[in-house]
């Protein structure tokens, strides 16, 4: 793993522990010589993790839409900064540049990015590891909700397990770096096969 995409909030949240988690994750990444790929902002947890990566001598690549760059929320001291036309291009390039994905505490945009990359994995579009850094129980409700989806028959166990989750950066990084993709029938292939049945 040479690069890791981190999805996180453009806000700091109400607890200092969220920023502490971002700095701890940055240290684990730099120690393992893993480059940060993220949304390119200089505010909130986005700015915290990027600044800490750079402070520790690591590399940080940002991908930001022109509209947000125009609002002066783009980080101008990154190793690389890609300015793209829209959010769709942003997410696609972030995925292309990354060997794995982590969601930290964040808002609606963070959840949207996490579930899109999970969906791409479920559909077999990539086989990269996906993790959630569950800082101070932030994602407890989401993890429980995903298990409820399994219990109600909308998500399979092997699909739910695509979202690894740990409470510390060390434990999460170990799981990401030792991740082995499991061969499974792609959802689209299974649906196509089902339509061919009499």
mmCIF file of C-alpha atoms in Angstrom, residues 15-133:
data_model
loop_
_atom_site.group_PDB
_atom_site.id
_atom_site.type_symbol
_atom_site.label_atom_id
_atom_site.label_comp_id
_atom_site.label_asym_id
_atom_site.label_seq_id
_atom_site.Cartn_x
_atom_site.Cartn_y
_atom_site.Cartn_z
ATOM 1 C CA UNK A 15 -14.755 16.814 20.513
ATOM 2 C CA UNK A 16 -10.981 17.384 20.387
ATOM 3 C CA UNK A 17 -10.578 13.600 20.128
ATOM 4 C CA UNK A 18 -11.586 13.737 16.447
ATOM 5 C CA UNK A 19 -8.607 15.927 15.550
ATOM 6 C CA UNK A 20 -6.407 13.763 17.750
ATOM 7 C CA UNK A 21 -7.568 10.747 15.772
ATOM 8 C CA UNK A 22 -6.689 12.487 12.508
ATOM 9 C CA UNK A 23 -3.200 13.313 13.750
ATOM 10 C CA UNK A 24 -2.685 9.752 14.999
ATOM 11 C CA UNK A 25 -3.752 8.337 11.648
ATOM 12 C CA UNK A 26 -1.353 10.722 9.905
ATOM 13 C CA UNK A 27 1.521 9.445 12.054
ATOM 14 C CA UNK A 28 0.713 5.807 11.273
ATOM 15 C CA UNK A 29 0.633 6.619 7.575
ATOM 16 C CA UNK A 30 3.940 8.511 7.573
ATOM 17 C CA UNK A 31 5.609 5.782 9.642
ATOM 18 C CA UNK A 32 4.539 3.290 6.965
ATOM 19 C CA UNK A 33 5.488 5.633 4.087
ATOM 20 C CA UNK A 34 1.898 5.811 2.870
ATOM 21 C CA UNK A 35 0.872 8.947 0.969
ATOM 22 C CA UNK A 36 -2.367 10.735 1.811
ATOM 23 C CA UNK A 37 -5.009 11.237 -0.872
ATOM 24 C CA UNK A 38 -7.943 13.378 0.239
ATOM 25 C CA UNK A 39 -10.390 16.084 -0.773
ATOM 26 C CA UNK A 40 -7.835 18.884 -0.896
ATOM 27 C CA UNK A 41 -9.333 21.159 1.749
ATOM 28 C CA UNK A 42 -7.520 23.167 4.406
ATOM 29 C CA UNK A 43 -10.427 23.259 6.863
ATOM 30 C CA UNK A 44 -11.767 20.897 9.515
ATOM 31 C CA UNK A 45 -10.393 17.385 9.915
ATOM 32 C CA UNK A 46 -9.323 17.535 6.269
ATOM 33 C CA UNK A 47 -6.897 20.300 7.088
ATOM 34 C CA UNK A 48 -5.781 18.615 10.315
ATOM 35 C CA UNK A 49 -4.707 15.354 8.691
ATOM 36 C CA UNK A 50 -3.086 17.042 5.684
ATOM 37 C CA UNK A 51 -1.120 19.454 7.855
ATOM 38 C CA UNK A 52 0.047 16.666 10.156
ATOM 39 C CA UNK A 53 1.147 14.496 7.222
ATOM 40 C CA UNK A 54 3.184 17.403 5.851
ATOM 41 C CA UNK A 55 4.573 18.353 9.277
ATOM 42 C CA UNK A 56 5.858 14.802 9.724
ATOM 43 C CA UNK A 57 7.534 14.831 6.312
ATOM 44 C CA UNK A 58 4.970 12.765 4.452
ATOM 45 C CA UNK A 59 3.259 13.385 1.132
ATOM 46 C CA UNK A 60 -0.285 14.667 0.664
ATOM 47 C CA UNK A 61 -2.257 14.805 -2.568
ATOM 48 C CA UNK A 62 -5.493 16.754 -2.720
ATOM 49 C CA UNK A 63 -8.298 16.587 -5.264
ATOM 50 C CA UNK A 64 -10.722 19.505 -5.180
ATOM 51 C CA UNK A 65 -13.450 20.853 -7.503
ATOM 52 C CA UNK A 66 -12.847 24.271 -9.018
ATOM 53 C CA UNK A 67 -15.945 25.661 -7.265
ATOM 54 C CA UNK A 68 -14.471 24.896 -3.834
ATOM 55 C CA UNK A 69 -11.059 26.157 -4.896
ATOM 56 C CA UNK A 70 -12.719 29.434 -5.864
ATOM 57 C CA UNK A 71 -14.083 29.710 -2.308
ATOM 58 C CA UNK A 72 -10.493 29.562 -1.039
ATOM 59 C CA UNK A 73 -10.901 26.332 0.944
ATOM 60 C CA UNK A 74 -8.235 24.518 -1.073
ATOM 61 C CA UNK A 75 -4.936 23.635 0.629
ATOM 62 C CA UNK A 76 -2.163 25.381 -1.316
ATOM 63 C CA UNK A 77 0.855 23.768 0.366
ATOM 64 C CA UNK A 78 0.251 20.132 -0.596
ATOM 65 C CA UNK A 79 2.698 17.853 -2.378
ATOM 66 C CA UNK A 80 0.200 17.694 -5.261
ATOM 67 C CA UNK A 81 -3.138 19.436 -5.780
ATOM 68 C CA UNK A 82 -5.481 18.417 -8.584
ATOM 69 C CA UNK A 83 -8.230 20.926 -9.394
ATOM 70 C CA UNK A 84 -11.095 19.181 -11.204
ATOM 71 C CA UNK A 85 -14.387 20.304 -12.673
ATOM 72 C CA UNK A 86 -16.885 18.646 -10.314
ATOM 73 C CA UNK A 87 -17.506 16.189 -7.465
ATOM 74 C CA UNK A 88 -17.867 13.194 -9.777
ATOM 75 C CA UNK A 89 -14.440 13.774 -11.285
ATOM 76 C CA UNK A 90 -13.046 14.403 -7.803
ATOM 77 C CA UNK A 91 -14.211 11.056 -6.400
ATOM 78 C CA UNK A 92 -13.147 9.104 -9.457
ATOM 79 C CA UNK A 93 -9.616 10.561 -9.379
ATOM 80 C CA UNK A 94 -9.290 10.031 -5.625
ATOM 81 C CA UNK A 95 -10.225 6.376 -6.106
ATOM 82 C CA UNK A 96 -7.795 5.992 -8.997
ATOM 83 C CA UNK A 97 -4.896 7.459 -6.993
ATOM 84 C CA UNK A 98 -5.512 5.328 -3.899
ATOM 85 C CA UNK A 99 -4.640 1.794 -2.802
ATOM 86 C CA UNK A 100 -7.193 1.820 0.012
ATOM 87 C CA UNK A 101 -9.823 3.949 1.735
ATOM 88 C CA UNK A 102 -10.555 5.149 5.276
ATOM 89 C CA UNK A 103 -13.514 7.119 6.585
ATOM 90 C CA UNK A 104 -12.975 9.263 9.663
ATOM 91 C CA UNK A 105 -15.712 11.207 11.452
ATOM 92 C CA UNK A 106 -17.477 13.552 9.068
ATOM 93 C CA UNK A 107 -20.805 14.663 7.696
ATOM 94 C CA UNK A 108 -23.112 13.713 4.850
ATOM 95 C CA UNK A 109 -20.387 14.049 2.221
ATOM 96 C CA UNK A 110 -18.113 11.669 4.115
ATOM 97 C CA UNK A 111 -20.896 9.076 4.319
ATOM 98 C CA UNK A 112 -21.686 9.505 0.633
ATOM 99 C CA UNK A 113 -18.063 8.900 -0.308
ATOM 100 C CA UNK A 114 -17.782 5.886 2.005
ATOM 101 C CA UNK A 115 -20.898 4.202 0.683
ATOM 102 C CA UNK A 116 -20.071 4.921 -2.931
ATOM 103 C CA UNK A 117 -16.675 3.236 -2.599
ATOM 104 C CA UNK A 118 -18.322 0.344 -0.723
ATOM 105 C CA UNK A 119 -20.850 -0.009 -3.541
ATOM 106 C CA UNK A 120 -18.072 -0.067 -6.128
ATOM 107 C CA UNK A 121 -16.380 -2.840 -4.146
ATOM 108 C CA UNK A 122 -19.629 -4.800 -3.814
ATOM 109 C CA UNK A 123 -20.126 -4.579 -7.563
ATOM 110 C CA UNK A 124 -16.583 -5.781 -8.216
ATOM 111 C CA UNK A 125 -15.326 -2.499 -9.675
ATOM 112 C CA UNK A 126 -12.301 -2.592 -7.327
ATOM 113 C CA UNK A 127 -10.722 -4.890 -4.744
ATOM 114 C CA UNK A 128 -9.100 -2.315 -2.475
ATOM 115 C CA UNK A 129 -9.508 -2.369 1.321
ATOM 116 C CA UNK A 130 -12.024 -0.062 2.981
ATOM 117 C CA UNK A 131 -11.950 0.889 6.634
ATOM 118 C CA UNK A 132 -13.705 3.092 9.156
ATOM 119 C CA UNK A 133 -11.742 4.733 11.965
#
